[in-house]
Amino acid sequence: MATIRKQSDKWQARIQRKGVPTITKTFTSKTDAVRWAKQTETDIERGVFVSQSVIEKISLGEALTRYRTEITPQKKGVKQEGYTIGILMRSPLAEKSLSSIRSIDIARYRDDRRKEVAANTVKNELNTLSAVFEACRMEWSIEVQNPVKGLKRPAAPAGRDRRLYDGEQELLLAACRQSKAWYLSCIVILAIETGMRLGELSKLKRGDIDYVNRVAHLYDTKNSTDRDVPLSTRAIKALQLLPQKFNSDAAFPVNADSIKQAYRAAVVRARLTYESDCLEAGKPLAAIEQDPMLRNLRFHDLRHEAVSRFFELGFNPMEVATISGHKTLAMLKRYTHLKAANLAMRLG
């Protein structure tokens, strides 16, 4: 049983258990002392209590490794988070003990990284760090403060408004047809016609396509929901022309990374310069983020194009969200960039 006693204007909780070193901690209120003592005794009984002397020896790198092993596999973005953790494990922070890391250390890491990578990349790294510290506290009973909590994230650049300019769709598809990836032009057409994400297209199965009702059934999407996507006549035709070169239920016999690699090559071939080529040409990262005239056409920009076209065709927000899978109007708006010329045509 824990002993709670007052010392001047503080309250000390003291726990003595056989086989466990005496544990003490001081609080400003008796309520906090009692709460901590009860939780600590529960953790001792469950065998998950970690003493402060042990905590001081646990490095951030060890916590990152445990997080990647136990928690990351439960998430959808397993690969991306694994990559982010790999970056963090190579930083000087990983060598420091959890208890020694302060907000100023994280702020310094943030500022240094911002000189190297985009704002969203730094934001993702900070969010992952915060999640690791919260797992230490909430999942593993490692009593540490979260130094990332409340820390200012770098301001993200304005959302991309990249759409296909006149003639670019033809250039892109021509380059796709020249690719050794014989499926690429079909995938690009589907992306433009349906707004499906790259990951959704890569997981599409032949059995998911209903040619009679012109619908593609998507399962376990990014938002952890299923949805039905209507297929235009053009999308159906592209699928029907797809050669059956393999014995598999998959609509496309490759993973998302292979599709992305083939797409990037096609973009370069079409002279719709991709971001990496801008970097190789000496363009600073800040210019790539801020210059709307750069022609770096990412695969995800095709989703922007599709959603914007749906609105230009007269679909209402609910109808577009049903097709695209967006959960909120705010997110849907980020992916919508209507062409003023097309709106003027509707005005008459």
mmCIF file of N, CA and C in Angstrom, residues 7-57:
data_model
loop_
_atom_site.group_PDB
_atom_site.id
_atom_site.type_symbol
_atom_site.label_atom_id
_atom_site.label_comp_id
_atom_site.label_asym_id
_atom_site.label_seq_id
_atom_site.Cartn_x
_atom_site.Cartn_y
_atom_site.Cartn_z
ATOM 1 N N GLN A 7 4.728 17.201 2.954
ATOM 2 C CA GLN A 7 6.043 17.741 3.260
ATOM 3 C C GLN A 7 6.032 19.216 2.878
ATOM 4 N N SER A 8 5.953 20.068 3.895
ATOM 5 C CA SER A 8 5.801 21.515 3.672
ATOM 6 C C SER A 8 4.543 21.763 2.852
ATOM 7 N N ASP A 9 4.681 22.332 1.654
ATOM 8 C CA ASP A 9 3.508 22.588 0.822
ATOM 9 C C ASP A 9 3.376 21.564 -0.295
ATOM 10 N N LYS A 10 4.104 20.452 -0.199
ATOM 11 C CA LYS A 10 4.062 19.396 -1.208
ATOM 12 C C LYS A 10 3.502 18.106 -0.610
ATOM 13 N N TRP A 11 3.155 17.155 -1.505
ATOM 14 C CA TRP A 11 2.689 15.841 -1.090
ATOM 15 C C TRP A 11 3.593 14.780 -1.717
ATOM 16 N N GLN A 12 4.074 13.884 -0.877
ATOM 17 C CA GLN A 12 4.964 12.827 -1.360
ATOM 18 C C GLN A 12 4.243 11.480 -1.347
ATOM 19 N N ALA A 13 4.327 10.770 -2.470
ATOM 20 C CA ALA A 13 3.797 9.406 -2.549
ATOM 21 C C ALA A 13 4.986 8.455 -2.469
ATOM 22 N N ARG A 14 4.874 7.438 -1.641
ATOM 23 C CA ARG A 14 5.975 6.491 -1.445
ATOM 24 C C ARG A 14 5.433 5.075 -1.570
ATOM 25 N N ILE A 15 6.033 4.281 -2.423
ATOM 26 C CA ILE A 15 5.582 2.911 -2.649
ATOM 27 C C ILE A 15 6.722 1.959 -2.327
ATOM 28 N N GLN A 16 6.421 0.994 -1.458
ATOM 29 C CA GLN A 16 7.397 -0.035 -1.094
ATOM 30 C C GLN A 16 6.789 -1.394 -1.391
ATOM 31 N N ARG A 17 7.411 -2.116 -2.314
ATOM 32 C CA ARG A 17 6.950 -3.450 -2.696
ATOM 33 C C ARG A 17 8.138 -4.399 -2.712
ATOM 34 N N LYS A 18 7.886 -5.617 -2.321
ATOM 35 C CA LYS A 18 8.941 -6.619 -2.322
ATOM 36 C C LYS A 18 9.410 -6.871 -3.753
ATOM 37 N N GLY A 19 10.710 -6.859 -3.922
ATOM 38 C CA GLY A 19 11.288 -7.108 -5.233
ATOM 39 C C GLY A 19 11.353 -5.882 -6.125
ATOM 40 N N VAL A 20 10.872 -4.750 -5.608
ATOM 41 C CA VAL A 20 10.890 -3.506 -6.383
ATOM 42 C C VAL A 20 11.542 -2.423 -5.534
ATOM 43 N N PRO A 21 12.490 -1.663 -6.092
ATOM 44 C CA PRO A 21 13.103 -0.577 -5.321
ATOM 45 C C PRO A 21 12.054 0.416 -4.858
ATOM 46 N N THR A 22 12.266 1.014 -3.694
ATOM 47 C CA THR A 22 11.333 2.007 -3.168
ATOM 48 C C THR A 22 11.175 3.143 -4.182
ATOM 49 N N ILE A 23 9.920 3.503 -4.420
ATOM 50 C CA ILE A 23 9.616 4.528 -5.414
ATOM 51 C C ILE A 23 8.958 5.709 -4.721
ATOM 52 N N THR A 24 9.466 6.900 -4.950
ATOM 53 C CA THR A 24 8.865 8.105 -4.393
ATOM 54 C C THR A 24 8.705 9.168 -5.462
ATOM 55 N N LYS A 25 7.675 9.984 -5.263
ATOM 56 C CA LYS A 25 7.469 11.105 -6.172
ATOM 57 C C LYS A 25 6.690 12.185 -5.446
ATOM 58 N N THR A 26 7.030 13.439 -5.714
ATOM 59 C CA THR A 26 6.413 14.569 -5.018
ATOM 60 C C THR A 26 5.465 15.322 -5.941
ATOM 61 N N PHE A 27 4.325 15.764 -5.372
ATOM 62 C CA PHE A 27 3.293 16.455 -6.134
ATOM 63 C C PHE A 27 2.850 17.709 -5.399
ATOM 64 N N THR A 28 2.208 18.597 -6.127
ATOM 65 C CA THR A 28 1.704 19.829 -5.504
ATOM 66 C C THR A 28 0.344 19.614 -4.848
ATOM 67 N N SER A 29 -0.350 18.519 -5.241
ATOM 68 C CA SER A 29 -1.665 18.242 -4.629
ATOM 69 C C SER A 29 -1.746 16.788 -4.177
ATOM 70 N N LYS A 30 -2.536 16.558 -3.164
ATOM 71 C CA LYS A 30 -2.719 15.209 -2.640
ATOM 72 C C LYS A 30 -3.441 14.328 -3.662
ATOM 73 N N THR A 31 -4.379 14.924 -4.381
ATOM 74 C CA THR A 31 -5.141 14.170 -5.384
ATOM 75 C C THR A 31 -4.214 13.573 -6.437
ATOM 76 N N ASP A 32 -3.270 14.387 -6.917
ATOM 77 C CA ASP A 32 -2.324 13.902 -7.925
ATOM 78 C C ASP A 32 -1.432 12.803 -7.359
ATOM 79 N N ALA A 33 -1.041 12.953 -6.109
ATOM 80 C CA ALA A 33 -0.172 11.954 -5.472
ATOM 81 C C ALA A 33 -0.889 10.616 -5.353
ATOM 82 N N VAL A 34 -2.164 10.664 -4.941
ATOM 83 C CA VAL A 34 -2.949 9.440 -4.784
ATOM 84 C C VAL A 34 -3.174 8.777 -6.143
ATOM 85 N N ARG A 35 -3.492 9.592 -7.143
ATOM 86 C CA ARG A 35 -3.736 9.058 -8.489
ATOM 87 C C ARG A 35 -2.481 8.368 -9.032
ATOM 88 N N TRP A 36 -1.334 9.025 -8.877
ATOM 89 C CA TRP A 36 -0.082 8.451 -9.366
ATOM 90 C C TRP A 36 0.244 7.149 -8.643
ATOM 91 N N ALA A 37 0.037 7.141 -7.323
ATOM 92 C CA ALA A 37 0.358 5.944 -6.536
ATOM 93 C C ALA A 37 -0.504 4.757 -6.968
ATOM 94 N N LYS A 38 -1.791 4.991 -7.183
ATOM 95 C CA LYS A 38 -2.691 3.913 -7.600
ATOM 96 C C LYS A 38 -2.286 3.365 -8.970
ATOM 97 N N GLN A 39 -1.983 4.280 -9.908
ATOM 98 C CA GLN A 39 -1.601 3.848 -11.248
ATOM 99 C C GLN A 39 -0.291 3.080 -11.219
ATOM 100 N N THR A 40 0.655 3.553 -10.426
ATOM 101 C CA THR A 40 1.960 2.896 -10.337
ATOM 102 C C THR A 40 1.826 1.502 -9.744
ATOM 103 N N GLU A 41 1.014 1.369 -8.692
ATOM 104 C CA GLU A 41 0.812 0.052 -8.082
ATOM 105 C C GLU A 41 0.140 -0.904 -9.073
ATOM 106 N N THR A 42 -0.788 -0.371 -9.836
ATOM 107 C CA THR A 42 -1.434 -1.195 -10.866
ATOM 108 C C THR A 42 -0.418 -1.663 -11.907
ATOM 109 N N ASP A 43 0.462 -0.754 -12.339
ATOM 110 C CA ASP A 43 1.488 -1.102 -13.317
ATOM 111 C C ASP A 43 2.449 -2.153 -12.758
ATOM 112 N N ILE A 44 2.772 -2.044 -11.481
ATOM 113 C CA ILE A 44 3.666 -3.034 -10.853
ATOM 114 C C ILE A 44 3.006 -4.409 -10.859
ATOM 115 N N GLU A 45 1.718 -4.447 -10.516
ATOM 116 C CA GLU A 45 0.986 -5.719 -10.485
ATOM 117 C C GLU A 45 0.882 -6.324 -11.890
ATOM 118 N N ARG A 46 0.753 -5.464 -12.901
ATOM 119 C CA ARG A 46 0.657 -5.953 -14.284
ATOM 120 C C ARG A 46 2.020 -6.295 -14.863
ATOM 121 N N GLY A 47 3.061 -5.912 -14.166
ATOM 122 C CA GLY A 47 4.412 -6.207 -14.644
ATOM 123 C C GLY A 47 4.881 -5.283 -15.743
ATOM 124 N N VAL A 48 4.264 -4.087 -15.842
ATOM 125 C CA VAL A 48 4.648 -3.158 -16.901
ATOM 126 C C VAL A 48 5.321 -1.899 -16.357
ATOM 127 N N PHE A 49 5.519 -1.839 -15.042
ATOM 128 C CA PHE A 49 6.141 -0.654 -14.457
ATOM 129 C C PHE A 49 7.615 -0.579 -14.846
ATOM 130 N N VAL A 50 8.035 0.634 -15.201
ATOM 131 C CA VAL A 50 9.439 0.880 -15.544
ATOM 132 C C VAL A 50 9.974 1.939 -14.595
ATOM 133 N N SER A 51 11.007 1.628 -13.866
ATOM 134 C CA SER A 51 11.551 2.573 -12.892
ATOM 135 C C SER A 51 12.247 3.733 -13.580
ATOM 136 N N GLN A 52 12.380 4.844 -12.850
ATOM 137 C CA GLN A 52 13.001 6.030 -13.417
ATOM 138 C C GLN A 52 14.438 5.773 -13.823
ATOM 139 N N SER A 53 15.150 4.947 -13.046
ATOM 140 C CA SER A 53 16.545 4.657 -13.379
ATOM 141 C C SER A 53 16.661 3.935 -14.720
ATOM 142 N N VAL A 54 15.655 3.111 -15.029
ATOM 143 C CA VAL A 54 15.636 2.416 -16.323
ATOM 144 C C VAL A 54 15.253 3.386 -17.430
ATOM 145 N N ILE A 55 14.275 4.262 -17.134
ATOM 146 C CA ILE A 55 13.827 5.236 -18.132
ATOM 147 C C ILE A 55 14.984 6.102 -18.601
ATOM 148 N N GLU A 56 15.836 6.489 -17.675
ATOM 149 C CA GLU A 56 16.961 7.367 -18.011
ATOM 150 C C GLU A 56 17.958 6.694 -18.947
ATOM 151 N N LYS A 57 17.881 5.376 -19.072
ATOM 152 C CA LYS A 57 18.792 4.645 -19.949
ATOM 153 C C LYS A 57 18.170 4.312 -21.305
#
